[in-house]
JSON list of C-alpha atoms in Angstrom, two decimals:
[
{"chain": "A", "resi": 1, "resn": "UNK", "atom": "CA", "xyz": [14.83, -24.53, 5.45]},
{"chain": "A", "resi": 2, "resn": "UNK", "atom": "CA", "xyz": [14.15, -25.17, 9.13]},
{"chain": "A", "resi": 3, "resn": "UNK", "atom": "CA", "xyz": [14.77, -22.38, 11.62]},
{"chain": "A", "resi": 4, "resn": "UNK", "atom": "CA", "xyz": [17.45, -24.60, 13.20]},
{"chain": "A", "resi": 5, "resn": "UNK", "atom": "CA", "xyz": [19.62, -24.85, 10.08]},
{"chain": "A", "resi": 6, "resn": "UNK", "atom": "CA", "xyz": [22.97, -23.09, 10.07]},
{"chain": "A", "resi": 7, "resn": "UNK", "atom": "CA", "xyz": [23.26, -21.32, 6.75]},
{"chain": "A", "resi": 8, "resn": "UNK", "atom": "CA", "xyz": [24.81, -18.28, 5.17]},
{"chain": "A", "resi": 9, "resn": "UNK", "atom": "CA", "xyz": [22.81, -15.30, 3.94]},
{"chain": "A", "resi": 10, "resn": "UNK", "atom": "CA", "xyz": [24.05, -13.47, 0.85]},
{"chain": "A", "resi": 11, "resn": "UNK", "atom": "CA", "xyz": [22.18, -10.22, 0.27]},
{"chain": "A", "resi": 12, "resn": "UNK", "atom": "CA", "xyz": [21.60, -9.04, -3.29]},
{"chain": "A", "resi": 13, "resn": "UNK", "atom": "CA", "xyz": [21.02, -5.44, -2.19]},
{"chain": "A", "resi": 14, "resn": "UNK", "atom": "CA", "xyz": [23.54, -4.78, 0.61]},
{"chain": "A", "resi": 15, "resn": "UNK", "atom": "CA", "xyz": [27.12, -3.84, -0.34]},
{"chain": "A", "resi": 16, "resn": "UNK", "atom": "CA", "xyz": [29.41, -6.70, -1.25]},
{"chain": "A", "resi": 17, "resn": "UNK", "atom": "CA", "xyz": [31.56, -7.97, 1.65]},
{"chain": "A", "resi": 18, "resn": "UNK", "atom": "CA", "xyz": [35.16, -6.71, 1.58]},
{"chain": "A", "resi": 19, "resn": "UNK", "atom": "CA", "xyz": [36.45, -10.18, 2.51]},
{"chain": "A", "resi": 20, "resn": "UNK", "atom": "CA", "xyz": [35.63, -13.87, 2.53]},
{"chain": "A", "resi": 21, "resn": "UNK", "atom": "CA", "xyz": [32.52, -13.85, 4.71]},
{"chain": "A", "resi": 22, "resn": "UNK", "atom": "CA", "xyz": [28.72, -13.91, 4.27]},
{"chain": "A", "resi": 23, "resn": "UNK", "atom": "CA", "xyz": [26.42, -10.99, 5.00]},
{"chain": "A", "resi": 24, "resn": "UNK", "atom": "CA", "xyz": [24.93, -13.06, 7.81]},
{"chain": "A", "resi": 25, "resn": "UNK", "atom": "CA", "xyz": [24.87, -16.52, 9.32]},
{"chain": "A", "resi": 26, "resn": "UNK", "atom": "CA", "xyz": [21.83, -18.28, 10.73]},
{"chain": "A", "resi": 27, "resn": "UNK", "atom": "CA", "xyz": [22.39, -20.42, 13.83]},
{"chain": "A", "resi": 28, "resn": "UNK", "atom": "CA", "xyz": [19.46, -21.98, 15.61]},
{"chain": "A", "resi": 29, "resn": "UNK", "atom": "CA", "xyz": [16.90, -19.30, 16.37]},
{"chain": "A", "resi": 30, "resn": "UNK", "atom": "CA", "xyz": [19.33, -16.44, 15.74]},
{"chain": "A", "resi": 31, "resn": "UNK", "atom": "CA", "xyz": [20.88, -14.63, 12.80]},
{"chain": "A", "resi": 32, "resn": "UNK", "atom": "CA", "xyz": [24.28, -12.94, 13.16]},
{"chain": "A", "resi": 33, "resn": "UNK", "atom": "CA", "xyz": [25.08, -10.16, 10.70]},
{"chain": "A", "resi": 34, "resn": "UNK", "atom": "CA", "xyz": [28.68, -9.56, 9.73]},
{"chain": "A", "resi": 35, "resn": "UNK", "atom": "CA", "xyz": [29.88, -6.01, 10.27]},
{"chain": "A", "resi": 36, "resn": "UNK", "atom": "CA", "xyz": [28.01, -3.66, 7.92]},
{"chain": "A", "resi": 37, "resn": "UNK", "atom": "CA", "xyz": [29.55, -0.44, 6.69]},
{"chain": "A", "resi": 38, "resn": "UNK", "atom": "CA", "xyz": [28.10, 2.47, 4.73]},
{"chain": "A", "resi": 39, "resn": "UNK", "atom": "CA", "xyz": [29.25, 1.57, 1.19]},
{"chain": "A", "resi": 40, "resn": "UNK", "atom": "CA", "xyz": [26.62, 1.11, -1.51]},
{"chain": "A", "resi": 41, "resn": "UNK", "atom": "CA", "xyz": [26.31, -2.10, -3.52]},
{"chain": "A", "resi": 42, "resn": "UNK", "atom": "CA", "xyz": [28.38, -2.08, -6.72]},
{"chain": "A", "resi": 43, "resn": "UNK", "atom": "CA", "xyz": [30.53, 0.87, -5.63]},
{"chain": "A", "resi": 44, "resn": "UNK", "atom": "CA", "xyz": [33.65, 1.45, -3.59]},
{"chain": "A", "resi": 45, "resn": "UNK", "atom": "CA", "xyz": [32.55, 5.01, -2.83]},
{"chain": "A", "resi": 46, "resn": "UNK", "atom": "CA", "xyz": [31.54, 5.71, 0.76]},
{"chain": "A", "resi": 47, "resn": "UNK", "atom": "CA", "xyz": [28.56, 8.00, 1.36]},
{"chain": "A", "resi": 48, "resn": "UNK", "atom": "CA", "xyz": [29.66, 11.17, 3.12]},
{"chain": "A", "resi": 49, "resn": "UNK", "atom": "CA", "xyz": [33.39, 10.60, 2.55]},
{"chain": "A", "resi": 50, "resn": "UNK", "atom": "CA", "xyz": [35.77, 12.57, 0.35]},
{"chain": "A", "resi": 51, "resn": "UNK", "atom": "CA", "xyz": [39.26, 11.22, -0.21]},
{"chain": "A", "resi": 52, "resn": "UNK", "atom": "CA", "xyz": [42.37, 12.98, -1.48]},
{"chain": "A", "resi": 53, "resn": "UNK", "atom": "CA", "xyz": [44.48, 11.54, -4.32]},
{"chain": "A", "resi": 54, "resn": "UNK", "atom": "CA", "xyz": [46.41, 9.40, -1.80]},
{"chain": "A", "resi": 55, "resn": "UNK", "atom": "CA", "xyz": [43.21, 7.87, -0.37]},
{"chain": "A", "resi": 56, "resn": "UNK", "atom": "CA", "xyz": [43.24, 9.86, 2.86]},
{"chain": "A", "resi": 57, "resn": "UNK", "atom": "CA", "xyz": [39.92, 11.07, 4.27]},
{"chain": "A", "resi": 58, "resn": "UNK", "atom": "CA", "xyz": [39.62, 14.84, 3.86]},
{"chain": "A", "resi": 59, "resn": "UNK", "atom": "CA", "xyz": [35.92, 15.08, 4.76]},
{"chain": "A", "resi": 60, "resn": "UNK", "atom": "CA", "xyz": [33.40, 12.79, 6.45]},
{"chain": "A", "resi": 61, "resn": "UNK", "atom": "CA", "xyz": [29.70, 13.15, 7.14]},
{"chain": "A", "resi": 62, "resn": "UNK", "atom": "CA", "xyz": [29.00, 10.80, 10.05]},
{"chain": "A", "resi": 63, "resn": "UNK", "atom": "CA", "xyz": [25.22, 11.26, 9.71]},
{"chain": "A", "resi": 64, "resn": "UNK", "atom": "CA", "xyz": [25.30, 10.08, 6.09]},
{"chain": "A", "resi": 65, "resn": "UNK", "atom": "CA", "xyz": [27.50, 7.13, 7.02]},
{"chain": "A", "resi": 66, "resn": "UNK", "atom": "CA", "xyz": [25.26, 6.09, 9.93]},
{"chain": "A", "resi": 67, "resn": "UNK", "atom": "CA", "xyz": [22.09, 6.30, 7.83]},
{"chain": "A", "resi": 68, "resn": "UNK", "atom": "CA", "xyz": [23.73, 4.26, 5.09]},
{"chain": "A", "resi": 69, "resn": "UNK", "atom": "CA", "xyz": [24.90, 1.61, 7.59]},
{"chain": "A", "resi": 70, "resn": "UNK", "atom": "CA", "xyz": [21.43, 1.25, 9.07]},
{"chain": "A", "resi": 71, "resn": "UNK", "atom": "CA", "xyz": [19.84, 1.06, 5.60]},
{"chain": "A", "resi": 72, "resn": "UNK", "atom": "CA", "xyz": [22.38, -1.64, 4.67]},
{"chain": "A", "resi": 73, "resn": "UNK", "atom": "CA", "xyz": [21.49, -3.58, 7.83]},
{"chain": "A", "resi": 74, "resn": "UNK", "atom": "CA", "xyz": [17.83, -3.27, 6.79]},
{"chain": "A", "resi": 75, "resn": "UNK", "atom": "CA", "xyz": [18.75, -4.69, 3.35]},
{"chain": "A", "resi": 76, "resn": "UNK", "atom": "CA", "xyz": [20.47, -7.74, 4.86]},
{"chain": "A", "resi": 77, "resn": "UNK", "atom": "CA", "xyz": [17.58, -8.31, 7.27]},
{"chain": "A", "resi": 78, "resn": "UNK", "atom": "CA", "xyz": [15.06, -8.01, 4.42]},
{"chain": "A", "resi": 79, "resn": "UNK", "atom": "CA", "xyz": [16.99, -10.42, 2.19]},
{"chain": "A", "resi": 80, "resn": "UNK", "atom": "CA", "xyz": [17.25, -12.85, 5.13]},
{"chain": "A", "resi": 81, "resn": "UNK", "atom": "CA", "xyz": [13.45, -12.60, 5.62]},
{"chain": "A", "resi": 82, "resn": "UNK", "atom": "CA", "xyz": [13.91, -11.51, 9.24]},
{"chain": "A", "resi": 83, "resn": "UNK", "atom": "CA", "xyz": [11.77, -8.59, 10.50]},
{"chain": "A", "resi": 84, "resn": "UNK", "atom": "CA", "xyz": [13.58, -5.42, 11.59]},
{"chain": "A", "resi": 85, "resn": "UNK", "atom": "CA", "xyz": [11.72, -5.62, 14.91]},
{"chain": "A", "resi": 86, "resn": "UNK", "atom": "CA", "xyz": [13.52, -8.91, 15.69]},
{"chain": "A", "resi": 87, "resn": "UNK", "atom": "CA", "xyz": [16.89, -7.23, 16.29]},
{"chain": "A", "resi": 88, "resn": "UNK", "atom": "CA", "xyz": [18.01, -7.98, 19.85]},
{"chain": "A", "resi": 89, "resn": "UNK", "atom": "CA", "xyz": [21.61, -6.70, 19.95]},
{"chain": "A", "resi": 90, "resn": "UNK", "atom": "CA", "xyz": [23.57, -3.98, 18.12]},
{"chain": "A", "resi": 91, "resn": "UNK", "atom": "CA", "xyz": [27.34, -3.54, 18.30]},
{"chain": "A", "resi": 92, "resn": "UNK", "atom": "CA", "xyz": [28.67, -0.34, 16.74]},
{"chain": "A", "resi": 93, "resn": "UNK", "atom": "CA", "xyz": [32.27, 0.60, 16.04]},
{"chain": "A", "resi": 94, "resn": "UNK", "atom": "CA", "xyz": [33.14, 4.30, 15.75]},
{"chain": "A", "resi": 95, "resn": "UNK", "atom": "CA", "xyz": [36.58, 5.63, 14.82]},
{"chain": "A", "resi": 96, "resn": "UNK", "atom": "CA", "xyz": [35.98, 9.00, 16.55]},
{"chain": "A", "resi": 97, "resn": "UNK", "atom": "CA", "xyz": [33.76, 8.67, 19.61]},
{"chain": "A", "resi": 98, "resn": "UNK", "atom": "CA", "xyz": [34.36, 12.23, 20.83]},
{"chain": "A", "resi": 99, "resn": "UNK", "atom": "CA", "xyz": [33.24, 13.92, 17.60]},
{"chain": "A", "resi": 100, "resn": "UNK", "atom": "CA", "xyz": [30.80, 11.38, 16.17]},
{"chain": "A", "resi": 101, "resn": "UNK", "atom": "CA", "xyz": [28.87, 9.83, 19.07]},
{"chain": "A", "resi": 102, "resn": "UNK", "atom": "CA", "xyz": [26.27, 12.58, 19.47]},
{"chain": "A", "resi": 103, "resn": "UNK", "atom": "CA", "xyz": [25.20, 12.49, 15.80]},
{"chain": "A", "resi": 104, "resn": "UNK", "atom": "CA", "xyz": [25.43, 8.71, 15.66]},
{"chain": "A", "resi": 105, "resn": "UNK", "atom": "CA", "xyz": [23.24, 8.47, 18.77]},
{"chain": "A", "resi": 106, "resn": "UNK", "atom": "CA", "xyz": [20.59, 10.76, 17.23]},
{"chain": "A", "resi": 107, "resn": "UNK", "atom": "CA", "xyz": [20.45, 8.75, 13.99]},
{"chain": "A", "resi": 108, "resn": "UNK", "atom": "CA", "xyz": [20.51, 5.47, 15.92]},
{"chain": "A", "resi": 109, "resn": "UNK", "atom": "CA", "xyz": [17.43, 6.56, 17.90]},
{"chain": "A", "resi": 110, "resn": "UNK", "atom": "CA", "xyz": [15.49, 7.11, 14.65]},
{"chain": "A", "resi": 111, "resn": "UNK", "atom": "CA", "xyz": [16.09, 3.51, 13.61]},
{"chain": "A", "resi": 112, "resn": "UNK", "atom": "CA", "xyz": [16.14, 1.62, 16.91]},
{"chain": "A", "resi": 113, "resn": "UNK", "atom": "CA", "xyz": [14.39, 3.52, 19.72]},
{"chain": "A", "resi": 114, "resn": "UNK", "atom": "CA", "xyz": [10.77, 4.44, 20.20]},
{"chain": "A", "resi": 115, "resn": "UNK", "atom": "CA", "xyz": [7.50, 2.85, 19.19]},
{"chain": "A", "resi": 116, "resn": "UNK", "atom": "CA", "xyz": [7.66, 0.29, 16.39]},
{"chain": "A", "resi": 117, "resn": "UNK", "atom": "CA", "xyz": [11.44, -0.07, 16.60]},
{"chain": "A", "resi": 118, "resn": "UNK", "atom": "CA", "xyz": [13.28, -3.01, 18.15]},
{"chain": "A", "resi": 119, "resn": "UNK", "atom": "CA", "xyz": [15.00, -1.10, 21.03]},
{"chain": "A", "resi": 120, "resn": "UNK", "atom": "CA", "xyz": [17.77, -3.72, 21.26]},
{"chain": "A", "resi": 121, "resn": "UNK", "atom": "CA", "xyz": [20.66, -4.05, 23.68]},
{"chain": "A", "resi": 122, "resn": "UNK", "atom": "CA", "xyz": [23.52, -1.91, 22.40]},
{"chain": "A", "resi": 123, "resn": "UNK", "atom": "CA", "xyz": [27.27, -1.53, 22.72]},
{"chain": "A", "resi": 124, "resn": "UNK", "atom": "CA", "xyz": [29.28, 1.28, 21.11]},
{"chain": "A", "resi": 125, "resn": "UNK", "atom": "CA", "xyz": [33.06, 0.96, 20.92]},
{"chain": "A", "resi": 126, "resn": "UNK", "atom": "CA", "xyz": [35.73, 3.33, 19.64]},
{"chain": "A", "resi": 127, "resn": "UNK", "atom": "CA", "xyz": [38.42, 1.67, 17.56]},
{"chain": "A", "resi": 128, "resn": "UNK", "atom": "CA", "xyz": [41.51, 3.01, 15.78]},
{"chain": "A", "resi": 129, "resn": "UNK", "atom": "CA", "xyz": [40.47, 2.08, 12.24]},
{"chain": "A", "resi": 130, "resn": "UNK", "atom": "CA", "xyz": [38.16, -0.02, 10.10]},
{"chain": "A", "resi": 131, "resn": "UNK", "atom": "CA", "xyz": [39.18, -2.05, 7.01]},
{"chain": "A", "resi": 132, "resn": "UNK", "atom": "CA", "xyz": [38.15, 0.71, 4.59]},
{"chain": "A", "resi": 133, "resn": "UNK", "atom": "CA", "xyz": [38.14, 4.51, 5.17]},
{"chain": "A", "resi": 134, "resn": "UNK", "atom": "CA", "xyz": [34.81, 4.46, 6.98]},
{"chain": "A", "resi": 135, "resn": "UNK", "atom": "CA", "xyz": [34.00, 5.99, 10.37]},
{"chain": "A", "resi": 136, "resn": "UNK", "atom": "CA", "xyz": [31.27, 3.55, 11.49]},
{"chain": "A", "resi": 137, "resn": "UNK", "atom": "CA", "xyz": [30.42, -0.15, 11.23]},
{"chain": "A", "resi": 138, "resn": "UNK", "atom": "CA", "xyz": [27.37, -1.96, 12.64]},
{"chain": "A", "resi": 139, "resn": "UNK", "atom": "CA", "xyz": [27.04, -5.60, 13.75]},
{"chain": "A", "resi": 140, "resn": "UNK", "atom": "CA", "xyz": [23.60, -7.00, 14.58]},
{"chain": "A", "resi": 141, "resn": "UNK", "atom": "CA", "xyz": [22.11, -10.14, 16.15]},
{"chain": "A", "resi": 142, "resn": "UNK", "atom": "CA", "xyz": [18.41, -10.86, 15.63]},
{"chain": "A", "resi": 143, "resn": "UNK", "atom": "CA", "xyz": [15.98, -13.64, 16.46]},
{"chain": "A", "resi": 144, "resn": "UNK", "atom": "CA", "xyz": [14.58, -15.49, 13.46]}
]
């Protein structure tokens, strides 16, 4: 496949999409990852989340969710054969900026800042909810 082909990427290690979309889409010299949450492949359980019998979140561990999101992004990048260092832009959605940003920012720095990491442009947005009972979702653009 040429680097200029537009094609979908379906990861065999990242969690299955929760809708009708690919894990990523190649376009020209770029790859656009769909939003990546913290779920694990083959499971609907969310790392760091405990639900009550009605499906309401009764406990969340934002550090565990962030680490899982970033590991899932790594899985998609690996399966797309695109180096981690090629990430140029990260968009993160948090459902509780006030309580979660500090921990998210610390975990983010481990994966994206400093020597050997991509140090991409970044935007962090607070939103009311995500499609499943998660507290964080990550969207990435990388050069191929």
